PDB file of N, CA, C and O in Angstrom:
ATOM      1  N   SER X 300      53.533   2.385 -23.152  1.00 85.00           N
ATOM      2  CA  SER X 300      53.465   3.569 -23.983  1.00 85.00           C
ATOM      3  C   SER X 300      53.450   4.808 -23.095  1.00 85.00           C
ATOM      4  O   SER X 300      52.749   4.856 -22.085  1.00 85.00           O
ATOM      5  N   TYR X 301      54.228   5.817 -23.467  1.00 87.00           N
ATOM      6  CA  TYR X 301      54.335   7.042 -22.690  1.00 87.00           C
ATOM      7  C   TYR X 301      53.975   8.244 -23.559  1.00 87.00           C
ATOM      8  O   TYR X 301      54.275   8.282 -24.743  1.00 87.00           O
ATOM      9  N   ASP X 302      53.320   9.221 -22.944  1.00 88.00           N
ATOM     10  CA  ASP X 302      53.039  10.467 -23.648  1.00 88.00           C
ATOM     11  C   ASP X 302      54.284  11.338 -23.708  1.00 88.00           C
ATOM     12  O   ASP X 302      54.520  12.047 -24.683  1.00 88.00           O
ATOM     13  N   ALA X 303      55.068  11.318 -22.642  1.00 85.00           N
ATOM     14  CA  ALA X 303      56.284  12.123 -22.574  1.00 85.00           C
ATOM     15  C   ALA X 303      57.268  11.478 -21.609  1.00 85.00           C
ATOM     16  O   ALA X 303      56.879  10.839 -20.645  1.00 85.00           O
ATOM     17  N   VAL X 304      58.534  11.664 -21.884  1.00 87.00           N
ATOM     18  CA  VAL X 304      59.606  11.213 -21.004  1.00 87.00           C
ATOM     19  C   VAL X 304      60.472  12.436 -20.709  1.00 87.00           C
ATOM     20  O   VAL X 304      60.904  13.131 -21.631  1.00 87.00           O
ATOM     21  N   VAL X 305      60.720  12.704 -19.439  1.00 86.00           N
ATOM     22  CA  VAL X 305      61.536  13.851 -19.040  1.00 86.00           C
ATOM     23  C   VAL X 305      62.923  13.335 -18.661  1.00 86.00           C
ATOM     24  O   VAL X 305      63.064  12.432 -17.841  1.00 86.00           O
ATOM     25  N   ILE X 306      63.936  13.927 -19.274  1.00 88.00           N
ATOM     26  CA  ILE X 306      65.319  13.547 -18.991  1.00 88.00           C
ATOM     27  C   ILE X 306      66.050  14.779 -18.478  1.00 88.00           C
ATOM     28  O   ILE X 306      66.119  15.796 -19.164  1.00 88.00           O
ATOM     29  N   ASP X 307      66.608  14.687 -17.288  1.00 87.00           N
ATOM     30  CA  ASP X 307      67.384  15.775 -16.691  1.00 87.00           C
ATOM     31  C   ASP X 307      68.834  15.588 -17.115  1.00 87.00           C
ATOM     32  O   ASP X 307      69.443  14.557 -16.839  1.00 87.00           O
ATOM     33  N   THR X 308      69.391  16.576 -17.800  1.00 88.00           N
ATOM     34  CA  THR X 308      70.766  16.462 -18.290  1.00 88.00           C
ATOM     35  C   THR X 308      71.658  17.503 -17.618  1.00 88.00           C
ATOM     36  O   THR X 308      71.161  18.462 -17.039  1.00 88.00           O
ATOM     37  N   PRO X 309      72.960  17.325 -17.742  1.00 87.00           N
ATOM     38  CA  PRO X 309      73.875  18.374 -17.262  1.00 87.00           C
ATOM     39  C   PRO X 309      73.631  19.666 -18.050  1.00 87.00           C
ATOM     40  O   PRO X 309      73.038  19.641 -19.130  1.00 87.00           O
ATOM     41  N   PRO X 310      74.115  20.792 -17.557  1.00 86.00           N
ATOM     42  CA  PRO X 310      73.940  22.059 -18.264  1.00 86.00           C
ATOM     43  C   PRO X 310      74.486  21.995 -19.697  1.00 86.00           C
ATOM     44  O   PRO X 310      75.545  21.416 -19.945  1.00 86.00           O
ATOM     45  N   VAL X 311      73.764  22.594 -20.631  1.00 89.00           N
ATOM     46  CA  VAL X 311      74.128  22.541 -22.048  1.00 89.00           C
ATOM     47  C   VAL X 311      75.490  23.180 -22.327  1.00 89.00           C
ATOM     48  O   VAL X 311      76.184  22.773 -23.250  1.00 89.00           O
ATOM     49  N   LEU X 312      75.906  24.143 -21.527  1.00 88.00           N
ATOM     50  CA  LEU X 312      77.204  24.781 -21.732  1.00 88.00           C
ATOM     51  C   LEU X 312      78.349  24.038 -21.051  1.00 88.00           C
ATOM     52  O   LEU X 312      79.515  24.350 -21.279  1.00 88.00           O
ATOM     53  N   GLU X 313      78.039  23.053 -20.208  1.00 88.00           N
ATOM     54  CA  GLU X 313      79.067  22.339 -19.446  1.00 88.00           C
ATOM     55  C   GLU X 313      79.404  20.962 -20.005  1.00 88.00           C
ATOM     56  O   GLU X 313      80.491  20.460 -19.788  1.00 88.00           O
ATOM     57  N   ALA X 314      78.453  20.324 -20.680  1.00 87.00           N
ATOM     58  CA  ALA X 314      78.659  18.968 -21.171  1.00 87.00           C
ATOM     59  C   ALA X 314      77.872  18.778 -22.459  1.00 87.00           C
ATOM     60  O   ALA X 314      76.935  19.520 -22.742  1.00 87.00           O
ATOM     61  N   SER X 315      78.228  17.775 -23.229  1.00 89.00           N
ATOM     62  CA  SER X 315      77.585  17.559 -24.523  1.00 89.00           C
ATOM     63  C   SER X 315      76.297  16.744 -24.432  1.00 89.00           C
ATOM     64  O   SER X 315      75.573  16.624 -25.417  1.00 89.00           O
ATOM     65  N   ASP X 316      75.978  16.186 -23.268  1.00 90.00           N
ATOM     66  CA  ASP X 316      74.811  15.310 -23.127  1.00 90.00           C
ATOM     67  C   ASP X 316      73.517  15.959 -23.608  1.00 90.00           C
ATOM     68  O   ASP X 316      72.754  15.371 -24.370  1.00 90.00           O
ATOM     69  N   ALA X 317      73.250  17.179 -23.145  1.00 89.00           N
ATOM     70  CA  ALA X 317      71.999  17.860 -23.485  1.00 89.00           C
ATOM     71  C   ALA X 317      71.911  18.131 -24.979  1.00 89.00           C
ATOM     72  O   ALA X 317      70.864  17.907 -25.601  1.00 89.00           O
ATOM     73  N   ALA X 318      72.991  18.596 -25.578  1.00 90.00           N
ATOM     74  CA  ALA X 318      72.984  18.884 -27.010  1.00 90.00           C
ATOM     75  C   ALA X 318      72.811  17.609 -27.833  1.00 90.00           C
ATOM     76  O   ALA X 318      72.101  17.604 -28.842  1.00 90.00           O
ATOM     77  N   THR X 319      73.435  16.531 -27.403  1.00 92.00           N
ATOM     78  CA  THR X 319      73.298  15.256 -28.106  1.00 92.00           C
ATOM     79  C   THR X 319      71.848  14.787 -28.096  1.00 92.00           C
ATOM     80  O   THR X 319      71.318  14.374 -29.131  1.00 92.00           O
ATOM     81  N   LEU X 320      71.205  14.864 -26.942  1.00 91.00           N
ATOM     82  CA  LEU X 320      69.788  14.468 -26.859  1.00 91.00           C
ATOM     83  C   LEU X 320      68.887  15.432 -27.628  1.00 91.00           C
ATOM     84  O   LEU X 320      67.962  15.013 -28.314  1.00 91.00           O
ATOM     85  N   ALA X 321      69.161  16.725 -27.523  1.00 91.00           N
ATOM     86  CA  ALA X 321      68.317  17.737 -28.165  1.00 91.00           C
ATOM     87  C   ALA X 321      68.350  17.637 -29.682  1.00 91.00           C
ATOM     88  O   ALA X 321      67.403  18.040 -30.353  1.00 91.00           O
ATOM     89  N   ALA X 322      69.421  17.109 -30.230  1.00 91.00           N
ATOM     90  CA  ALA X 322      69.554  16.997 -31.682  1.00 91.00           C
ATOM     91  C   ALA X 322      68.754  15.832 -32.263  1.00 91.00           C
ATOM     92  O   ALA X 322      68.613  15.728 -33.475  1.00 91.00           O
ATOM     93  N   GLN X 323      68.214  14.983 -31.415  1.00 91.00           N
ATOM     94  CA  GLN X 323      67.460  13.821 -31.887  1.00 91.00           C
ATOM     95  C   GLN X 323      66.074  14.235 -32.384  1.00 91.00           C
ATOM     96  O   GLN X 323      65.489  15.184 -31.885  1.00 91.00           O
ATOM     97  N   PRO X 324      65.541  13.509 -33.366  1.00 88.00           N
ATOM     98  CA  PRO X 324      64.189  13.825 -33.840  1.00 88.00           C
ATOM     99  C   PRO X 324      63.154  13.584 -32.742  1.00 88.00           C
ATOM    100  O   PRO X 324      63.359  12.745 -31.866  1.00 88.00           O
ATOM    101  N   ASN X 325      62.067  14.314 -32.778  1.00 88.00           N
ATOM    102  CA  ASN X 325      60.957  14.176 -31.829  1.00 88.00           C
ATOM    103  C   ASN X 325      61.343  14.501 -30.396  1.00 88.00           C
ATOM    104  O   ASN X 325      60.752  13.966 -29.458  1.00 88.00           O
ATOM    105  N   VAL X 326      62.348  15.346 -30.208  1.00 90.00           N
ATOM    106  CA  VAL X 326      62.759  15.762 -28.871  1.00 90.00           C
ATOM    107  C   VAL X 326      62.463  17.247 -28.717  1.00 90.00           C
ATOM    108  O   VAL X 326      62.851  18.057 -29.546  1.00 90.00           O
ATOM    109  N   ASP X 327      61.732  17.591 -27.669  1.00 90.00           N
ATOM    110  CA  ASP X 327      61.450  18.981 -27.326  1.00 90.00           C
ATOM    111  C   ASP X 327      62.304  19.346 -26.122  1.00 90.00           C
ATOM    112  O   ASP X 327      62.490  18.544 -25.214  1.00 90.00           O
ATOM    113  N   VAL X 328      62.817  20.565 -26.097  1.00 88.00           N
ATOM    114  CA  VAL X 328      63.728  21.006 -25.047  1.00 88.00           C
ATOM    115  C   VAL X 328      63.102  22.156 -24.266  1.00 88.00           C
ATOM    116  O   VAL X 328      62.590  23.099 -24.853  1.00 88.00           O
ATOM    117  N   ALA X 329      63.150  22.052 -22.945  1.00 86.00           N
ATOM    118  CA  ALA X 329      62.790  23.171 -22.067  1.00 86.00           C
ATOM    119  C   ALA X 329      64.068  23.570 -21.350  1.00 86.00           C
ATOM    120  O   ALA X 329      64.654  22.777 -20.617  1.00 86.00           O
ATOM    121  N   LEU X 330      64.530  24.770 -21.584  1.00 81.00           N
ATOM    122  CA  LEU X 330      65.758  25.266 -20.970  1.00 81.00           C
ATOM    123  C   LEU X 330      65.419  25.808 -19.590  1.00 81.00           C
ATOM    124  O   LEU X 330      64.538  26.640 -19.444  1.00 81.00           O
ATOM    125  N   VAL X 331      66.113  25.314 -18.565  1.00 81.00           N
ATOM    126  CA  VAL X 331      65.877  25.744 -17.192  1.00 81.00           C
ATOM    127  C   VAL X 331      67.062  26.593 -16.752  1.00 81.00           C
ATOM    128  O   VAL X 331      68.207  26.183 -16.875  1.00 81.00           O
ATOM    129  N   VAL X 332      66.763  27.792 -16.256  1.00 78.00           N
ATOM    130  CA  VAL X 332      67.831  28.696 -15.827  1.00 78.00           C
ATOM    131  C   VAL X 332      67.560  29.177 -14.412  1.00 78.00           C
ATOM    132  O   VAL X 332      66.426  29.238 -13.961  1.00 78.00           O
ATOM    133  N   ASN X 333      68.634  29.547 -13.734  1.00 75.00           N
ATOM    134  CA  ASN X 333      68.534  30.116 -12.394  1.00 75.00           C
ATOM    135  C   ASN X 333      68.165  31.587 -12.538  1.00 75.00           C
ATOM    136  O   ASN X 333      68.823  32.337 -13.254  1.00 75.00           O
ATOM    137  N   GLY X 334      67.121  32.021 -11.860  1.00 72.00           N
ATOM    138  CA  GLY X 334      66.642  33.388 -11.962  1.00 72.00           C
ATOM    139  C   GLY X 334      67.612  34.438 -11.481  1.00 72.00           C
ATOM    140  O   GLY X 334      67.446  35.621 -11.754  1.00 72.00           O
ATOM    141  N   LYS X 335      68.664  34.043 -10.762  1.00 71.00           N
ATOM    142  CA  LYS X 335      69.652  35.002 -10.268  1.00 71.00           C
ATOM    143  C   LYS X 335      70.766  35.232 -11.280  1.00 71.00           C
ATOM    144  O   LYS X 335      71.582  36.110 -11.105  1.00 71.00           O
ATOM    145  N   GLY X 336      70.796  34.422 -12.322  1.00 67.00           N
ATOM    146  CA  GLY X 336      71.904  34.473 -13.263  1.00 67.00           C
ATOM    147  C   GLY X 336      71.842  35.648 -14.220  1.00 67.00           C
ATOM    148  O   GLY X 336      70.911  36.439 -14.218  1.00 67.00           O
ATOM    149  N   ARG X 337      72.880  35.750 -15.026  1.00 77.00           N
ATOM    150  CA  ARG X 337      72.950  36.803 -16.022  1.00 77.00           C
ATOM    151  C   ARG X 337      72.400  36.307 -17.351  1.00 77.00           C
ATOM    152  O   ARG X 337      72.276  35.112 -17.590  1.00 77.00           O
ATOM    153  N   GLN X 338      72.118  37.217 -18.236  1.00 82.00           N
ATOM    154  CA  GLN X 338      71.487  36.910 -19.510  1.00 82.00           C
ATOM    155  C   GLN X 338      72.450  36.244 -20.502  1.00 82.00           C
ATOM    156  O   GLN X 338      72.039  35.392 -21.288  1.00 82.00           O
ATOM    157  N   ARG X 339      73.718  36.607 -20.470  1.00 87.00           N
ATOM    158  CA  ARG X 339      74.670  36.113 -21.471  1.00 87.00           C
ATOM    159  C   ARG X 339      74.766  34.582 -21.537  1.00 87.00           C
ATOM    160  O   ARG X 339      74.700  34.009 -22.631  1.00 87.00           O
ATOM    161  N   PRO X 340      74.902  33.854 -20.417  1.00 86.00           N
ATOM    162  CA  PRO X 340      74.959  32.388 -20.520  1.00 86.00           C
ATOM    163  C   PRO X 340      73.670  31.782 -21.088  1.00 86.00           C
ATOM    164  O   PRO X 340      73.719  30.788 -21.812  1.00 86.00           O
ATOM    165  N   VAL X 341      72.537  32.377 -20.770  1.00 85.00           N
ATOM    166  CA  VAL X 341      71.265  31.877 -21.303  1.00 85.00           C
ATOM    167  C   VAL X 341      71.245  32.043 -22.817  1.00 85.00           C
ATOM    168  O   VAL X 341      70.870  31.122 -23.558  1.00 85.00           O
ATOM    169  N   LEU X 342      71.676  33.185 -23.298  1.00 89.00           N
ATOM    170  CA  LEU X 342      71.717  33.429 -24.743  1.00 89.00           C
ATOM    171  C   LEU X 342      72.715  32.497 -25.430  1.00 89.00           C
ATOM    172  O   LEU X 342      72.453  32.004 -26.535  1.00 89.00           O
ATOM    173  N   ARG X 343      73.848  32.216 -24.775  1.00 90.00           N
ATOM    174  CA  ARG X 343      74.824  31.268 -25.340  1.00 90.00           C
ATOM    175  C   ARG X 343      74.236  29.871 -25.430  1.00 90.00           C
ATOM    176  O   ARG X 343      74.430  29.169 -26.425  1.00 90.00           O
ATOM    177  N   ALA X 344      73.504  29.451 -24.398  1.00 89.00           N
ATOM    178  CA  ALA X 344      72.876  28.130 -24.411  1.00 89.00           C
ATOM    179  C   ALA X 344      71.818  28.046 -25.510  1.00 89.00           C
ATOM    180  O   ALA X 344      71.750  27.047 -26.242  1.00 89.00           O
ATOM    181  N   LEU X 345      71.010  29.084 -25.636  1.00 90.00           N
ATOM    182  CA  LEU X 345      69.990  29.095 -26.698  1.00 90.00           C
ATOM    183  C   LEU X 345      70.640  29.063 -28.076  1.00 90.00           C
ATOM    184  O   LEU X 345      70.157  28.374 -28.983  1.00 90.00           O
ATOM    185  N   ARG X 346      71.730  29.789 -28.252  1.00 92.00           N
ATOM    186  CA  ARG X 346      72.435  29.793 -29.540  1.00 92.00           C
ATOM    187  C   ARG X 346      72.997  28.409 -29.847  1.00 92.00           C
ATOM    188  O   ARG X 346      72.919  27.928 -30.985  1.00 92.00           O
ATOM    189  N   LYS X 347      73.563  27.748 -28.836  1.00 92.00           N
ATOM    190  CA  LYS X 347      74.102  26.394 -29.039  1.00 92.00           C
ATOM    191  C   LYS X 347      72.992  25.440 -29.464  1.00 92.00           C
ATOM    192  O   LYS X 347      73.171  24.642 -30.381  1.00 92.00           O
ATOM    193  N   LEU X 348      71.837  25.542 -28.820  1.00 91.00           N
ATOM    194  CA  LEU X 348      70.701  24.692 -29.182  1.00 91.00           C
ATOM    195  C   LEU X 348      70.176  25.037 -30.574  1.00 91.00           C
ATOM    196  O   LEU X 348      69.776  24.161 -31.333  1.00 91.00           O
ATOM    197  N   GLU X 349      70.204  26.311 -30.924  1.00 92.00           N
ATOM    198  CA  GLU X 349      69.756  26.743 -32.253  1.00 92.00           C
ATOM    199  C   GLU X 349      70.672  26.177 -33.343  1.00 92.00           C
ATOM    200  O   GLU X 349      70.200  25.767 -34.409  1.00 92.00           O
ATOM    201  N   LEU X 350      71.961  26.134 -33.079  1.00 93.00           N
ATOM    202  CA  LEU X 350      72.922  25.624 -34.066  1.00 93.00           C
ATOM    203  C   LEU X 350      72.686  24.157 -34.420  1.00 93.00           C
ATOM    204  O   LEU X 350      73.035  23.726 -35.516  1.00 93.00           O
ATOM    205  N   ILE X 351      72.119  23.402 -33.495  1.00 92.00           N
ATOM    206  CA  ILE X 351      71.843  21.986 -33.771  1.00 92.00           C
ATOM    207  C   ILE X 351      70.375  21.759 -34.116  1.00 92.00           C
ATOM    208  O   ILE X 351      69.912  20.629 -34.165  1.00 92.00           O
ATOM    209  N   SER X 352      69.653  22.860 -34.343  1.00 91.00           N
ATOM    210  CA  SER X 352      68.231  22.811 -34.720  1.00 91.00           C
ATOM    211  C   SER X 352      67.362  22.136 -33.660  1.00 91.00           C
ATOM    212  O   SER X 352      66.413  21.421 -33.984  1.00 91.00           O
ATOM    213  N   ALA X 353      67.692  22.353 -32.395  1.00 91.00           N
ATOM    214  CA  ALA X 353      66.877  21.796 -31.308  1.00 91.00           C
ATOM    215  C   ALA X 353      65.531  22.512 -31.270  1.00 91.00           C
ATOM    216  O   ALA X 353      65.442  23.704 -31.561  1.00 91.00           O
ATOM    217  N   ASN X 354      64.502  21.798 -30.911  1.00 92.00           N
ATOM    218  CA  ASN X 354      63.162  22.362 -30.801  1.00 92.00           C
ATOM    219  C   ASN X 354      62.952  22.847 -29.368  1.00 92.00           C
ATOM    220  O   ASN X 354      62.475  22.117 -28.515  1.00 92.00           O
ATOM    221  N   VAL X 355      63.325  24.097 -29.100  1.00 90.00           N
ATOM    222  CA  VAL X 355      63.180  24.666 -27.760  1.00 90.00           C
ATOM    223  C   VAL X 355      61.737  25.124 -27.599  1.00 90.00           C
ATOM    224  O   VAL X 355      61.271  26.006 -28.308  1.00 90.00           O
ATOM    225  N   VAL X 356      61.028  24.498 -26.656  1.00 90.00           N
ATOM    226  CA  VAL X 356      59.598  24.780 -26.481  1.00 90.00           C
ATOM    227  C   VAL X 356      59.301  25.654 -25.275  1.00 90.00           C
ATOM    228  O   VAL X 356      58.166  26.078 -25.085  1.00 90.00           O
ATOM    229  N   GLY X 357      60.311  25.928 -24.461  1.00 87.00           N
ATOM    230  CA  GLY X 357      60.035  26.743 -23.289  1.00 87.00           C
ATOM    231  C   GLY X 357      61.281  27.093 -22.515  1.00 87.00           C
ATOM    232  O   GLY X 357      62.364  26.577 -22.757  1.00 87.00           O
ATOM    233  N   LEU X 358      61.077  28.016 -21.599  1.00 82.00           N
ATOM    234  CA  LEU X 358      62.140  28.482 -20.720  1.00 82.00           C
ATOM    235  C   LEU X 358      61.569  28.512 -19.310  1.00 82.00           C
ATOM    236  O   LEU X 358      60.562  29.165 -19.060  1.00 82.00           O
ATOM    237  N   VAL X 359      62.205  27.788 -18.402  1.00 82.00           N
ATOM    238  CA  VAL X 359      61.780  27.748 -17.012  1.00 82.00           C
ATOM    239  C   VAL X 359      62.794  28.535 -16.203  1.00 82.00           C
ATOM    240  O   VAL X 359      63.984  28.243 -16.251  1.00 82.00           O
ATOM    241  N   VAL X 360      62.327  29.533 -15.473  1.00 79.00           N
ATOM    242  CA  VAL X 360      63.218  30.331 -14.636  1.00 79.00           C
ATOM    243  C   VAL X 360      63.014  29.895 -13.197  1.00 79.00           C
ATOM    244  O   VAL X 360      61.930  30.007 -12.643  1.00 79.00           O
ATOM    245  N   ASN X 361      64.074  29.384 -12.606  1.00 75.00           N
ATOM    246  CA  ASN X 361      64.027  28.845 -11.255  1.00 75.00           C
ATOM    247  C   ASN X 361      64.901  29.711 -10.359  1.00 75.00           C
ATOM    248  O   ASN X 361      66.080  29.874 -10.612  1.00 75.00           O
ATOM    249  N   TYR X 362      64.314  30.265  -9.327  1.00 70.00           N
ATOM    250  CA  TYR X 362      65.090  31.081  -8.393  1.00 70.00           C
ATOM    251  C   TYR X 362      65.437  30.237  -7.178  1.00 70.00           C
ATOM    252  O   TYR X 362      64.564  29.745  -6.479  1.00 70.00           O
ATOM    253  N   GLU X 363      66.725  30.087  -6.920  1.00 62.00           N
ATOM    254  CA  GLU X 363      67.181  29.357  -5.740  1.00 62.00           C
ATOM    255  C   GLU X 363      67.405  30.359  -4.617  1.00 62.00           C
ATOM    256  O   GLU X 363      68.244  31.237  -4.726  1.00 62.00           O
ATOM    257  N   GLY X 364      66.655  30.222  -3.547  1.00 61.00           N
ATOM    258  CA  GLY X 364      66.822  31.109  -2.398  1.00 61.00           C
ATOM    259  C   GLY X 364      68.051  30.747  -1.593  1.00 61.00           C
ATOM    260  O   GLY X 364      68.750  29.790  -1.875  1.00 61.00           O
ATOM    261  N   GLN X 365      68.310  31.463  -0.543  1.00 55.00           N
ATOM    262  CA  GLN X 365      69.495  31.259   0.276  1.00 55.00           C
ATOM    263  C   GLN X 365      69.496  29.917   1.000  1.00 55.00           C
ATOM    264  O   GLN X 365      70.545  29.436   1.366  1.00 55.00           O
ATOM    265  N   LEU X 366      68.338  29.311   1.187  1.00 51.00           N
ATOM    266  CA  LEU X 366      68.273  28.054   1.917  1.00 51.00           C
ATOM    267  C   LEU X 366      68.632  26.856   1.057  1.00 51.00           C
ATOM    268  O   LEU X 366      68.848  25.770   1.549  1.00 51.00           O
ATOM    269  N   SER X 367      68.705  27.038  -0.249  1.00 50.00           N
ATOM    270  CA  SER X 367      68.968  25.939  -1.155  1.00 50.00           C
ATOM    271  C   SER X 367      70.429  25.510  -1.093  1.00 50.00           C
ATOM    272  O   SER X 367      71.333  26.338  -1.032  1.00 50.00           O
ATOM    273  N   THR X 368      70.660  24.200  -1.133  1.00 55.00           N
ATOM    274  CA  THR X 368      72.022  23.687  -1.186  1.00 55.00           C
ATOM    275  C   THR X 368      72.241  22.875  -2.449  1.00 55.00           C
ATOM    276  O   THR X 368      73.252  22.219  -2.595  1.00 55.00           O
ATOM    277  N   TYR X 369      71.287  22.923  -3.381  1.00 57.00           N
ATOM    278  CA  TYR X 369      71.395  22.165  -4.618  1.00 57.00           C
ATOM    279  C   TYR X 369      72.464  22.763  -5.517  1.00 57.00           C
ATOM    280  O   TYR X 369      72.633  23.964  -5.593  1.00 57.00           O
ATOM    281  N   GLY X 370      73.197  21.921  -6.211  1.00 62.00           N
ATOM    282  CA  GLY X 370      74.190  22.384  -7.171  1.00 62.00           C
ATOM    283  C   GLY X 370      74.498  21.273  -8.147  1.00 62.00           C
ATOM    284  O   GLY X 370      74.053  20.141  -7.993  1.00 62.00           O
ATOM    285  N   TYR X 371      75.252  21.594  -9.146  1.00 63.00           N
ATOM    286  CA  TYR X 371      75.670  20.612 -10.132  1.00 63.00           C
ATOM    287  C   TYR X 371      77.178  20.578 -10.132  1.00 63.00           C
ATOM    288  O   TYR X 371      77.830  21.622 -10.079  1.00 63.00           O
ATOM    289  N   GLY X 372      77.737  19.408 -10.185  1.00 64.00           N
ATOM    290  CA  GLY X 372      79.189  19.304 -10.215  1.00 64.00           C
ATOM    291  C   GLY X 372      79.618  18.078 -10.985  1.00 64.00           C
ATOM    292  O   GLY X 372      78.828  17.176 -11.245  1.00 64.00           O
ATOM    293  N   TYR X 373      80.850  18.060 -11.382  1.00 63.00           N
ATOM    294  CA  TYR X 373      81.417  16.889 -12.023  1.00 63.00           C
ATOM    295  C   TYR X 373      82.876  16.828 -11.657  1.00 63.00           C
ATOM    296  O   TYR X 373      83.473  17.803 -11.241  1.00 63.00           O
ATOM    297  N   ALA X 374      83.472  15.654 -11.823  1.00 58.00           N
ATOM    298  CA  ALA X 374      84.866  15.494 -11.457  1.00 58.00           C
ATOM    299  C   ALA X 374      85.536  14.547 -12.424  1.00 58.00           C
ATOM    300  O   ALA X 374      84.890  13.730 -13.072  1.00 58.00           O
ATOM    301  N   SER X 375      86.819  14.670 -12.544  1.00 57.00           N
ATOM    302  CA  SER X 375      87.613  13.740 -13.339  1.00 57.00           C
ATOM    303  C   SER X 375      88.816  13.340 -12.502  1.00 57.00           C
ATOM    304  O   SER X 375      89.013  13.877 -11.409  1.00 57.00           O
ATOM    305  N   LEU X 376      89.600  12.419 -12.988  1.00 58.00           N
ATOM    306  CA  LEU X 376      90.749  11.957 -12.223  1.00 58.00           C
ATOM    307  C   LEU X 376      91.668  13.119 -11.872  1.00 58.00           C
ATOM    308  O   LEU X 376      92.089  13.879 -12.737  1.00 58.00           O
ATOM    309  N   GLY X 377      91.924  13.306 -10.599  1.00 55.00           N
ATOM    310  CA  GLY X 377      92.865  14.310 -10.168  1.00 55.00           C
ATOM    311  C   GLY X 377      92.313  15.726 -10.031  1.00 55.00           C
ATOM    312  O   GLY X 377      93.025  16.613  -9.677  1.00 55.00           O
ATOM    313  N   SER X 378      91.035  15.926 -10.360  1.00 51.00           N
ATOM    314  CA  SER X 378      90.493  17.269 -10.217  1.00 51.00           C
ATOM    315  C   SER X 378      89.011  17.203  -9.912  1.00 51.00           C
ATOM    316  O   SER X 378      88.360  16.207 -10.154  1.00 51.00           O
ATOM    317  N   ALA X 379      88.492  18.279  -9.382  1.00 50.00           N
ATOM    318  CA  ALA X 379      87.051  18.384  -9.117  1.00 50.00           C
ATOM    319  C   ALA X 379      86.647  19.817  -9.393  1.00 50.00           C
ATOM    320  O   ALA X 379      87.385  20.744  -9.123  1.00 50.00           O
ATOM    321  N   ARG X 380      85.435  19.973  -9.926  1.00 51.00           N
ATOM    322  CA  ARG X 380      84.959  21.310 -10.244  1.00 51.00           C
ATOM    323  C   ARG X 380      83.457  21.355 -10.011  1.00 51.00           C
ATOM    324  O   ARG X 380      82.746  20.426 -10.343  1.00 51.00           O
ATOM    325  N   SER X 381      82.977  22.415  -9.463  1.00 51.00           N
ATOM    326  CA  SER X 381      81.547  22.626  -9.276  1.00 51.00           C
ATOM    327  C   SER X 381      81.127  23.807 -10.105  1.00 51.00           C
ATOM    328  O   SER X 381      81.815  24.808 -10.163  1.00 51.00           O
ATOM    329  N   ALA X 382      79.975  23.678 -10.774  1.00 50.00           N
ATOM    330  CA  ALA X 382      79.465  24.795 -11.588  1.00 50.00           C
ATOM    331  C   ALA X 382      78.265  25.393 -10.946  1.00 50.00           C
ATOM    332  O   ALA X 382      77.602  24.843 -10.158  1.00 50.00           O
TER     333      ALA X 382
END
């Protein structure tokens, strides 16, 4: 038995995984954003989650300094893209 399970998904604006999970009953969503980013993508992500009636319980602002090399990327046959 678990009190909570944390699932790290791809960005909500890049793939459907997060929205699919967020639409499930008894799922709470914490949106994590990079503190260096602009407001418009955050508002678009919140709107997308609102459209599926996701229960957004928080917003985590993470600032990646210059030493960070973390990123998210995906690839398909014949192409590669990093977000």
